[in-house]
Coordinates of C-alpha atoms and ligand atoms in Angstrom, one line a residue:
M1 CA 0.0 0.0 0.0
K2 CA 1.4 3.4 -1.0
M3 CA 0.6 5.0 2.4
F4 CA 3.1 2.6 4.0
D5 CA 5.6 2.5 1.1
L6 CA 9.2 3.4 2.1
T7 CA 10.8 2.9 -1.3
G8 CA 13.7 5.4 -1.8
K9 CA 13.9 6.3 1.9
V10 CA 17.1 5.9 3.9
A11 CA 16.8 4.8 7.5
I12 CA 19.3 4.6 10.4
V13 CA 18.5 2.3 13.3
T14 CA 20.8 2.6 16.3
G15 CA 21.2 -0.6 18.2
G16 CA 19.9 -2.2 15.0
N17 CA 22.1 -5.2 15.1
G18 CA 19.8 -7.2 17.4
G19 CA 16.7 -7.3 19.5
I20 CA 13.9 -4.6 19.0
G21 CA 16.1 -2.5 16.6
L22 CA 16.5 -5.4 14.2
G23 CA 12.8 -6.3 14.5
M24 CA 11.9 -2.7 13.5
A25 CA 14.6 -2.6 10.8
R26 CA 13.0 -5.7 9.3
G27 CA 9.7 -3.9 8.9
L28 CA 11.4 -0.9 7.3
A29 CA 13.4 -3.0 4.9
E30 CA 10.3 -5.0 3.9
A31 CA 8.5 -1.8 3.2
G32 CA 11.2 -0.7 0.8
A33 CA 13.6 1.4 2.8
Q34 CA 17.4 1.3 2.5
V35 CA 18.3 0.4 6.1
V36 CA 21.6 1.2 7.9
L37 CA 22.0 -0.8 11.1
S38 CA 24.3 0.6 13.7
G39 CA 25.8 -0.7 17.0
R40 CA 29.2 -1.3 18.5
N41 CA 29.6 -5.0 17.7
Q42 CA 30.8 -5.3 14.1
A43 CA 30.5 -9.1 13.8
K44 CA 26.9 -9.0 15.2
G45 CA 26.2 -6.1 12.9
D46 CA 27.5 -7.8 9.7
K47 CA 25.6 -10.9 10.5
A48 CA 22.4 -9.0 11.2
A49 CA 22.7 -7.0 7.9
A50 CA 23.3 -10.2 5.9
E51 CA 20.3 -11.9 7.5
L52 CA 18.1 -8.8 6.9
G53 CA 19.0 -8.6 3.2
H54 CA 17.2 -5.9 1.1
G55 CA 20.6 -4.2 0.7
A56 CA 20.9 -3.4 4.4
I57 CA 24.3 -2.4 5.6
F58 CA 26.0 -2.1 9.1
I59 CA 28.1 0.8 10.2
A60 CA 29.7 0.6 13.7
A61 CA 29.2 3.5 16.1
D62 CA 29.2 3.9 19.9
V63 CA 26.3 6.3 20.4
T64 CA 27.8 7.5 23.7
K65 CA 30.6 9.1 21.6
K66 CA 29.6 12.3 19.8
A67 CA 32.4 11.7 17.2
D68 CA 31.0 8.3 16.4
C69 CA 27.5 9.7 16.0
A70 CA 28.8 12.4 13.6
A71 CA 30.9 9.9 11.6
L72 CA 27.9 7.6 11.3
V73 CA 25.6 10.4 10.0
E74 CA 28.3 11.7 7.6
A75 CA 29.0 8.2 6.3
V76 CA 25.3 7.5 5.6
A77 CA 24.8 10.9 3.9
A78 CA 28.0 10.4 1.8
R79 CA 27.2 6.8 0.8
L80 CA 23.4 7.0 0.3
G81 CA 22.8 10.7 -0.4
R82 CA 20.0 11.3 2.1
I83 CA 18.6 10.5 5.5
D84 CA 14.8 10.2 5.9
I85 CA 14.2 8.1 9.0
L86 CA 16.1 7.8 12.3
I87 CA 15.2 5.2 15.0
N88 CA 16.9 6.0 18.3
N89 CA 16.8 2.6 19.8
A90 CA 20.2 1.8 21.3
G91 CA 19.7 1.2 25.0
I92 CA 21.0 -0.5 28.1
A93 CA 19.8 -1.1 31.7
I94 CA 21.7 -1.3 35.0
R95 CA 19.6 -2.8 37.7
K96 CA 20.5 -1.5 41.2
A97 CA 18.8 0.3 44.1
P98 CA 19.1 4.1 43.7
Q99 CA 21.4 4.3 46.7
D100 CA 23.9 1.9 45.1
I101 CA 24.1 3.5 41.6
T102 CA 27.5 5.0 40.9
E103 CA 27.8 8.3 39.1
V104 CA 29.6 6.5 36.2
E105 CA 26.7 4.0 35.9
W106 CA 24.2 6.8 36.0
H107 CA 25.9 8.6 33.1
R108 CA 26.4 5.4 31.2
V109 CA 22.7 4.7 31.1
M110 CA 21.7 8.3 30.4
D111 CA 24.3 8.7 27.7
T112 CA 23.3 5.5 25.9
N113 CA 19.5 5.8 26.2
M114 CA 18.9 9.6 26.2
T115 CA 21.9 11.8 25.2
S116 CA 22.5 9.6 22.1
A117 CA 19.0 10.4 20.9
F118 CA 19.6 14.1 21.4
L119 CA 23.0 13.9 19.5
M120 CA 21.7 11.8 16.7
S121 CA 18.5 13.8 16.2
Q122 CA 20.5 17.0 16.1
L123 CA 22.9 15.5 13.5
V124 CA 20.3 14.2 11.2
Y125 CA 18.1 17.3 11.3
P126 CA 19.8 19.2 8.5
H127 CA 19.7 16.1 6.3
M128 CA 16.0 15.7 6.9
V129 CA 15.4 19.4 6.2
A130 CA 17.3 19.0 2.9
A131 CA 15.1 15.9 2.1
G132 CA 12.0 18.0 2.7
G133 CA 11.0 16.2 5.9
G134 CA 11.7 13.1 8.0
K135 CA 10.7 10.8 10.7
V136 CA 12.3 10.4 14.1
I137 CA 11.2 7.4 16.2
N138 CA 12.5 7.2 19.7
I139 CA 12.3 4.1 21.8
G140 CA 10.9 4.7 25.3
S141 CA 9.5 1.9 27.5
V142 CA 6.6 1.2 29.8
M143 CA 9.3 2.7 32.2
S144 CA 8.7 6.1 30.5
L145 CA 5.5 6.1 32.6
F146 CA 6.1 3.7 35.4
A147 CA 9.2 2.7 37.4
A148 CA 10.4 0.0 39.8
S149 CA 12.8 -0.1 42.7
H150 CA 15.9 -1.0 40.7
T151 CA 15.3 1.2 37.6
A152 CA 16.3 4.7 38.6
P153 CA 18.6 5.6 35.7
Y154 CA 16.7 3.5 33.2
A155 CA 13.3 4.9 34.0
S156 CA 14.7 8.4 34.2
S157 CA 16.3 8.0 30.7
K158 CA 13.0 6.6 29.3
G159 CA 10.9 9.4 30.9
A160 CA 13.3 11.9 29.4
I161 CA 13.3 10.5 25.9
M162 CA 9.5 10.7 25.8
Q163 CA 9.6 14.4 26.8
F164 CA 12.5 15.0 24.3
T165 CA 10.2 13.6 21.6
K166 CA 7.5 16.1 22.4
A167 CA 10.0 19.0 22.3
T168 CA 11.5 18.0 18.9
A169 CA 8.0 17.3 17.5
A170 CA 7.0 20.9 18.4
A171 CA 10.1 22.4 17.0
W172 CA 10.4 20.5 13.8
A173 CA 6.8 20.1 12.6
K174 CA 7.4 23.2 10.5
D175 CA 10.1 21.3 8.6
G176 CA 7.8 18.3 7.9
I177 CA 9.6 16.2 10.5
Q178 CA 7.5 14.0 12.7
C179 CA 8.9 12.8 16.0
N180 CA 7.2 10.0 18.0
C181 CA 8.1 7.7 20.8
V182 CA 7.3 4.0 21.0
L183 CA 6.8 2.5 24.4
P184 CA 7.5 -1.3 24.1
G185 CA 6.2 -3.6 26.7
W186 CA 8.2 -6.6 27.9
I187 CA 10.0 -8.0 24.8
D188 CA 12.1 -11.1 24.8
T189 CA 15.6 -9.9 24.0
E190 CA 19.2 -9.9 25.4
L191 CA 18.2 -6.9 27.5
T192 CA 15.5 -8.7 29.4
V193 CA 16.9 -12.2 29.5
A194 CA 18.8 -11.6 32.8
A195 CA 15.9 -9.9 34.5
R196 CA 13.6 -12.8 33.4
E197 CA 16.0 -15.3 35.0
Q198 CA 17.0 -13.4 38.1
V199 CA 13.9 -11.4 39.3
V200 CA 11.7 -13.8 41.2
G201 CA 8.1 -13.7 39.9
L202 CA 8.8 -11.3 37.0
N203 CA 8.0 -13.8 34.3
E204 CA 4.7 -14.7 36.0
M205 CA 3.8 -11.1 36.6
I206 CA 4.4 -10.2 32.9
L207 CA 2.4 -13.1 31.6
A208 CA -0.5 -12.3 34.0
R209 CA -0.5 -8.5 33.3
T210 CA 0.1 -8.6 29.5
S211 CA -3.4 -9.0 28.0
A212 CA -1.8 -10.9 25.0
G213 CA -0.6 -13.5 27.6
R214 CA 2.9 -13.7 26.3
W215 CA 6.2 -11.8 26.0
G216 CA 6.6 -9.6 23.0
K217 CA 9.0 -10.6 20.2
P218 CA 11.2 -8.1 18.3
E219 CA 9.0 -8.6 15.2
D220 CA 6.0 -7.3 17.1
L221 CA 7.6 -3.8 16.8
A222 CA 7.9 -4.0 13.0
G223 CA 4.4 -2.7 12.2
I224 CA 4.5 0.4 14.4
A225 CA 8.0 1.2 13.0
V226 CA 6.6 1.1 9.4
F227 CA 3.6 3.2 10.4
L228 CA 5.7 5.9 12.2
A229 CA 8.3 5.9 9.3
S230 CA 5.7 6.2 6.5
P231 CA 3.4 8.9 5.1
A232 CA 0.6 7.1 7.0
S233 CA 1.7 8.9 10.2
D234 CA 2.2 12.4 8.7
F235 CA -0.4 13.9 11.1
V236 CA 1.0 12.0 14.1
T237 CA 3.7 13.8 16.0
G238 CA 4.9 14.1 19.6
A239 CA 3.0 10.9 20.5
A240 CA 4.1 8.2 22.9
I241 CA 2.5 5.0 21.7
P242 CA 2.5 1.7 23.7
C243 CA 3.3 -1.5 21.8
D244 CA 2.9 -3.8 24.8
G245 CA 0.3 -6.5 24.2
G246 CA -2.0 -4.6 26.6
Y247 CA 0.4 -4.4 29.5
M248 CA -0.4 -0.8 30.4
A249 CA -4.1 -1.0 29.9
R250 CA -4.3 -3.3 32.9
G251 CA -4.0 -2.2 36.5
Ligands
LIG301 P1 19.2 -5.5 23.2 O1 20.2 -5.6 24.3 O2 18.8 -6.8 22.5 O3 19.7 -4.5 22.1 C1 20.3 -3.3 22.5 C2 21.0 -2.7 21.3 O4 21.7 -1.5 21.6 C3 22.1 -3.6 20.8 O5 22.0 -3.8 19.4 C4 23.4 -2.9 21.2 O6 24.4 -3.2 20.2 C5 23.0 -1.5 21.2 N1 23.8 -0.6 22.0 C6 24.0 -0.7 23.4 N2 24.8 0.3 23.8 C7 25.2 0.9 22.7 C8 26.1 2.0 22.4 N3 26.8 2.6 23.4 N4 26.3 2.4 21.2 C9 25.6 1.8 20.1 N5 24.8 0.8 20.3 C10 24.6 0.4 21.6 O7 17.9 -4.8 23.8 P2 16.5 -4.5 23.3 O8 16.4 -4.8 21.8 O9 15.5 -5.1 24.2 O10 16.4 -2.9 23.5 C11 16.3 -2.0 22.4 C12 15.6 -0.7 23.0 O11 14.3 -1.1 23.4 C13 16.4 -0.1 24.2 O12 16.3 1.3 24.1 C14 15.5 -0.6 25.4 O13 15.6 0.2 26.5 C15 14.1 -0.6 24.7 N6 13.1 -1.4 25.4 C16 13.3 -2.7 25.5 C17 12.3 -3.5 26.2 C18 12.4 -5.0 26.3 O14 11.5 -5.5 27.0 N7 13.3 -5.7 25.7 C19 11.1 -2.8 26.8 C20 11.1 -1.4 26.6 C21 12.1 -0.7 25.9 P3 26.0 -3.4 20.5 O15 26.1 -4.3 21.6 O16 26.6 -3.9 19.2 O17 26.5 -2.0 20.8

Protein backbone atom coordinates (compact mmCIF):
# COMPACT_ATOMS: atom_id res chain seq x y z
CA MET A 1 0.00 0.00 0.00
CA LYS A 2 1.42 3.40 -1.04
CA MET A 3 0.64 4.98 2.35
CA PHE A 4 3.14 2.61 4.00
CA ASP A 5 5.63 2.52 1.13
CA LEU A 6 9.22 3.41 2.10
CA THR A 7 10.80 2.93 -1.32
CA GLY A 8 13.67 5.38 -1.81
CA LYS A 9 13.88 6.27 1.89
CA VAL A 10 17.08 5.89 3.90
CA ALA A 11 16.77 4.82 7.55
CA ILE A 12 19.32 4.65 10.38
CA VAL A 13 18.53 2.30 13.28
CA THR A 14 20.83 2.63 16.30
CA GLY A 15 21.17 -0.64 18.18
CA GLY A 16 19.86 -2.18 14.98
CA ASN A 17 22.11 -5.22 15.08
CA GLY A 18 19.84 -7.18 17.43
CA GLY A 19 16.66 -7.25 19.49
CA ILE A 20 13.95 -4.65 18.98
CA GLY A 21 16.11 -2.54 16.64
CA LEU A 22 16.53 -5.42 14.23
CA GLY A 23 12.82 -6.27 14.49
CA MET A 24 11.93 -2.70 13.52
CA ALA A 25 14.59 -2.64 10.80
CA ARG A 26 13.05 -5.73 9.26
CA GLY A 27 9.72 -3.91 8.94
CA LEU A 28 11.36 -0.88 7.31
CA ALA A 29 13.36 -3.03 4.88
CA GLU A 30 10.30 -5.04 3.87
CA ALA A 31 8.45 -1.75 3.23
CA GLY A 32 11.21 -0.75 0.79
CA ALA A 33 13.62 1.38 2.83
CA GLN A 34 17.39 1.26 2.52
CA VAL A 35 18.32 0.40 6.09
CA VAL A 36 21.56 1.24 7.89
CA LEU A 37 21.98 -0.78 11.08
CA SER A 38 24.31 0.56 13.73
CA GLY A 39 25.77 -0.68 17.01
CA ARG A 40 29.18 -1.33 18.54
CA ASN A 41 29.61 -5.00 17.71
CA GLN A 42 30.83 -5.29 14.10
CA ALA A 43 30.50 -9.08 13.84
CA LYS A 44 26.93 -9.03 15.21
CA GLY A 45 26.16 -6.13 12.87
CA ASP A 46 27.53 -7.78 9.73
CA LYS A 47 25.55 -10.94 10.54
CA ALA A 48 22.35 -8.95 11.15
CA ALA A 49 22.73 -7.01 7.88
CA ALA A 50 23.33 -10.21 5.92
CA GLU A 51 20.30 -11.88 7.50
CA LEU A 52 18.12 -8.82 6.89
CA GLY A 53 18.98 -8.61 3.20
CA HIS A 54 17.23 -5.92 1.10
CA GLY A 55 20.64 -4.21 0.71
CA ALA A 56 20.90 -3.44 4.44
CA ILE A 57 24.34 -2.36 5.64
CA PHE A 58 25.98 -2.10 9.06
CA ILE A 59 28.10 0.85 10.21
CA ALA A 60 29.69 0.59 13.67
CA ALA A 61 29.23 3.49 16.10
CA ASP A 62 29.18 3.88 19.87
CA VAL A 63 26.30 6.30 20.42
CA THR A 64 27.79 7.50 23.72
CA LYS A 65 30.56 9.11 21.65
CA LYS A 66 29.63 12.28 19.79
CA ALA A 67 32.40 11.74 17.22
CA ASP A 68 31.03 8.26 16.41
CA CYS A 69 27.51 9.66 15.96
CA ALA A 70 28.81 12.38 13.64
CA ALA A 71 30.89 9.89 11.63
CA LEU A 72 27.86 7.59 11.29
CA VAL A 73 25.60 10.35 9.98
CA GLU A 74 28.30 11.65 7.62
CA ALA A 75 28.99 8.16 6.28
CA VAL A 76 25.29 7.50 5.60
CA ALA A 77 24.82 10.87 3.89
CA ALA A 78 27.96 10.41 1.78
CA ARG A 79 27.18 6.83 0.81
CA LEU A 80 23.41 6.98 0.34
CA GLY A 81 22.83 10.67 -0.36
CA ARG A 82 20.00 11.32 2.08
CA ILE A 83 18.56 10.51 5.53
CA ASP A 84 14.79 10.22 5.95
CA ILE A 85 14.24 8.05 9.02
CA LEU A 86 16.08 7.78 12.34
CA ILE A 87 15.24 5.21 15.00
CA ASN A 88 16.93 6.05 18.29
CA ASN A 89 16.81 2.56 19.75
CA ALA A 90 20.22 1.80 21.34
CA GLY A 91 19.71 1.17 25.02
CA ILE A 92 21.04 -0.50 28.15
CA ALA A 93 19.80 -1.10 31.69
CA ILE A 94 21.70 -1.27 34.96
CA ARG A 95 19.55 -2.77 37.69
CA LYS A 96 20.48 -1.50 41.16
CA ALA A 97 18.80 0.26 44.07
CA PRO A 98 19.09 4.07 43.72
CA GLN A 99 21.44 4.34 46.72
CA ASP A 100 23.90 1.93 45.08
CA ILE A 101 24.11 3.46 41.59
CA THR A 102 27.50 5.04 40.94
CA GLU A 103 27.80 8.31 39.07
CA VAL A 104 29.59 6.48 36.24
CA GLU A 105 26.74 3.98 35.94
CA TRP A 106 24.16 6.77 36.01
CA HIS A 107 25.88 8.58 33.13
CA ARG A 108 26.39 5.37 31.17
CA VAL A 109 22.66 4.71 31.10
CA MET A 110 21.69 8.33 30.44
CA ASP A 111 24.34 8.72 27.71
CA THR A 112 23.32 5.52 25.94
CA ASN A 113 19.54 5.81 26.24
CA MET A 114 18.92 9.56 26.16
CA THR A 115 21.87 11.80 25.21
CA SER A 116 22.49 9.63 22.14
CA ALA A 117 18.97 10.42 20.91
CA PHE A 118 19.65 14.13 21.35
CA LEU A 119 22.96 13.92 19.48
CA MET A 120 21.67 11.75 16.65
CA SER A 121 18.50 13.82 16.20
CA GLN A 122 20.50 17.04 16.06
CA LEU A 123 22.94 15.52 13.54
CA VAL A 124 20.27 14.18 11.16
CA TYR A 125 18.13 17.33 11.34
CA PRO A 126 19.84 19.24 8.47
CA HIS A 127 19.67 16.13 6.28
CA MET A 128 15.95 15.74 6.94
CA VAL A 129 15.38 19.41 6.20
CA ALA A 130 17.30 18.97 2.94
CA ALA A 131 15.14 15.94 2.10
CA GLY A 132 11.98 17.99 2.68
CA GLY A 133 10.96 16.18 5.86
CA GLY A 134 11.65 13.13 7.96
CA LYS A 135 10.66 10.76 10.72
CA VAL A 136 12.33 10.36 14.10
CA ILE A 137 11.25 7.36 16.15
CA ASN A 138 12.50 7.25 19.73
CA ILE A 139 12.30 4.11 21.80
CA GLY A 140 10.90 4.67 25.27
CA SER A 141 9.49 1.94 27.49
CA VAL A 142 6.65 1.23 29.84
CA MET A 143 9.27 2.72 32.19
CA SER A 144 8.68 6.09 30.48
CA LEU A 145 5.52 6.13 32.61
CA PHE A 146 6.09 3.67 35.44
CA ALA A 147 9.18 2.73 37.42
CA ALA A 148 10.37 0.01 39.78
CA SER A 149 12.78 -0.09 42.70
CA HIS A 150 15.87 -1.01 40.67
CA THR A 151 15.29 1.17 37.60
CA ALA A 152 16.28 4.72 38.65
CA PRO A 153 18.62 5.59 35.73
CA TYR A 154 16.72 3.49 33.19
CA ALA A 155 13.29 4.91 34.04
CA SER A 156 14.74 8.43 34.20
CA SER A 157 16.25 8.04 30.73
CA LYS A 158 13.02 6.63 29.33
CA GLY A 159 10.87 9.36 30.87
CA ALA A 160 13.28 11.92 29.43
CA ILE A 161 13.28 10.51 25.92
CA MET A 162 9.48 10.71 25.84
CA GLN A 163 9.61 14.40 26.78
CA PHE A 164 12.47 15.03 24.35
CA THR A 165 10.24 13.56 21.61
CA LYS A 166 7.53 16.13 22.36
CA ALA A 167 10.01 19.03 22.26
CA THR A 168 11.50 18.03 18.90
CA ALA A 169 8.01 17.33 17.52
CA ALA A 170 6.98 20.87 18.44
CA ALA A 171 10.15 22.42 17.01
CA TRP A 172 10.42 20.50 13.75
CA ALA A 173 6.80 20.15 12.61
CA LYS A 174 7.41 23.23 10.45
CA ASP A 175 10.13 21.28 8.63
CA GLY A 176 7.85 18.34 7.87
CA ILE A 177 9.61 16.19 10.46
CA GLN A 178 7.45 14.03 12.72
CA CYS A 179 8.93 12.76 15.99
CA ASN A 180 7.23 10.00 17.97
CA CYS A 181 8.09 7.69 20.82
CA VAL A 182 7.29 3.98 20.99
CA LEU A 183 6.78 2.45 24.43
CA PRO A 184 7.48 -1.27 24.11
CA GLY A 185 6.15 -3.62 26.74
CA TRP A 186 8.16 -6.63 27.86
CA ILE A 187 10.00 -8.00 24.83
CA ASP A 188 12.13 -11.14 24.83
CA THR A 189 15.64 -9.87 23.96
CA GLU A 190 19.18 -9.94 25.35
CA LEU A 191 18.25 -6.91 27.48
CA THR A 192 15.53 -8.73 29.41
CA VAL A 193 16.91 -12.23 29.55
CA ALA A 194 18.82 -11.65 32.80
CA ALA A 195 15.89 -9.94 34.54
CA ARG A 196 13.63 -12.76 33.45
CA GLU A 197 15.97 -15.31 35.01
CA GLN A 198 17.00 -13.35 38.12
CA VAL A 199 13.93 -11.43 39.29
CA VAL A 200 11.70 -13.80 41.21
CA GLY A 201 8.12 -13.70 39.94
CA LEU A 202 8.82 -11.32 37.04
CA ASN A 203 7.96 -13.80 34.30
CA GLU A 204 4.68 -14.74 35.99
CA MET A 205 3.77 -11.06 36.60
CA ILE A 206 4.40 -10.20 32.94
CA LEU A 207 2.39 -13.12 31.64
CA ALA A 208 -0.49 -12.26 34.00
CA ARG A 209 -0.54 -8.53 33.27
CA THR A 210 0.09 -8.58 29.52
CA SER A 211 -3.36 -9.04 28.00
CA ALA A 212 -1.83 -10.87 25.03
CA GLY A 213 -0.65 -13.47 27.57
CA ARG A 214 2.91 -13.65 26.29
CA TRP A 215 6.21 -11.80 26.05
CA GLY A 216 6.61 -9.65 22.96
CA LYS A 217 8.97 -10.61 20.15
CA PRO A 218 11.19 -8.09 18.29
CA GLU A 219 9.03 -8.63 15.17
CA ASP A 220 6.03 -7.31 17.12
CA LEU A 221 7.56 -3.83 16.78
CA ALA A 222 7.92 -3.97 12.97
CA GLY A 223 4.42 -2.71 12.19
CA ILE A 224 4.52 0.37 14.39
CA ALA A 225 7.96 1.22 13.00
CA VAL A 226 6.61 1.13 9.43
CA PHE A 227 3.60 3.23 10.42
CA LEU A 228 5.71 5.90 12.16
CA ALA A 229 8.29 5.94 9.33
CA SER A 230 5.74 6.24 6.52
CA PRO A 231 3.36 8.89 5.13
CA ALA A 232 0.57 7.06 7.00
CA SER A 233 1.68 8.92 10.16
CA ASP A 234 2.18 12.39 8.67
CA PHE A 235 -0.38 13.91 11.10
CA VAL A 236 0.96 12.01 14.12
CA THR A 237 3.74 13.79 16.01
CA GLY A 238 4.86 14.12 19.62
CA ALA A 239 2.98 10.94 20.52
CA ALA A 240 4.07 8.20 22.91
CA ILE A 241 2.50 4.98 21.67
CA PRO A 242 2.53 1.74 23.66
CA CYS A 243 3.28 -1.48 21.81
CA ASP A 244 2.91 -3.77 24.76
CA GLY A 245 0.30 -6.47 24.21
CA GLY A 246 -2.02 -4.57 26.56
CA TYR A 247 0.38 -4.40 29.54
CA MET A 248 -0.37 -0.76 30.35
CA ALA A 249 -4.11 -1.04 29.89
CA ARG A 250 -4.30 -3.32 32.91
CA GLY A 251 -4.05 -2.22 36.53
P1 LIG B 1 19.22 -5.53 23.18
O1 LIG B 1 20.17 -5.63 24.31
O2 LIG B 1 18.82 -6.75 22.46
O3 LIG B 1 19.74 -4.48 22.10
C1 LIG B 1 20.32 -3.26 22.48
C2 LIG B 1 21.05 -2.72 21.29
O4 LIG B 1 21.66 -1.47 21.65
C3 LIG B 1 22.13 -3.63 20.80
O5 LIG B 1 21.98 -3.75 19.41
C4 LIG B 1 23.42 -2.93 21.17
O6 LIG B 1 24.39 -3.18 20.16
C5 LIG B 1 22.98 -1.47 21.18
N1 LIG B 1 23.80 -0.61 22.04
C6 LIG B 1 23.95 -0.66 23.39
N2 LIG B 1 24.83 0.27 23.80
C7 LIG B 1 25.23 0.93 22.68
C8 LIG B 1 26.13 2.00 22.44
N3 LIG B 1 26.81 2.59 23.42
N4 LIG B 1 26.29 2.42 21.16
C9 LIG B 1 25.62 1.83 20.14
N5 LIG B 1 24.76 0.82 20.32
C10 LIG B 1 24.58 0.37 21.56
O7 LIG B 1 17.94 -4.79 23.81
P2 LIG B 1 16.48 -4.51 23.27
O8 LIG B 1 16.36 -4.83 21.84
O9 LIG B 1 15.55 -5.12 24.23
O10 LIG B 1 16.41 -2.94 23.50
C11 LIG B 1 16.30 -2.00 22.44
C12 LIG B 1 15.64 -0.75 22.98
O11 LIG B 1 14.32 -1.05 23.42
C13 LIG B 1 16.36 -0.14 24.19
O12 LIG B 1 16.32 1.26 24.11
C14 LIG B 1 15.52 -0.63 25.36
O13 LIG B 1 15.62 0.21 26.47
C15 LIG B 1 14.15 -0.59 24.74
N6 LIG B 1 13.15 -1.41 25.42
C16 LIG B 1 13.29 -2.75 25.55
C17 LIG B 1 12.29 -3.48 26.18
C18 LIG B 1 12.37 -4.96 26.33
O14 LIG B 1 11.51 -5.53 27.03
N7 LIG B 1 13.32 -5.65 25.71
C19 LIG B 1 11.10 -2.83 26.76
C20 LIG B 1 11.06 -1.43 26.55
C21 LIG B 1 12.05 -0.74 25.91
P3 LIG B 1 25.97 -3.38 20.49
O15 LIG B 1 26.05 -4.31 21.64
O16 LIG B 1 26.56 -3.88 19.22
O17 LIG B 1 26.46 -2.02 20.82
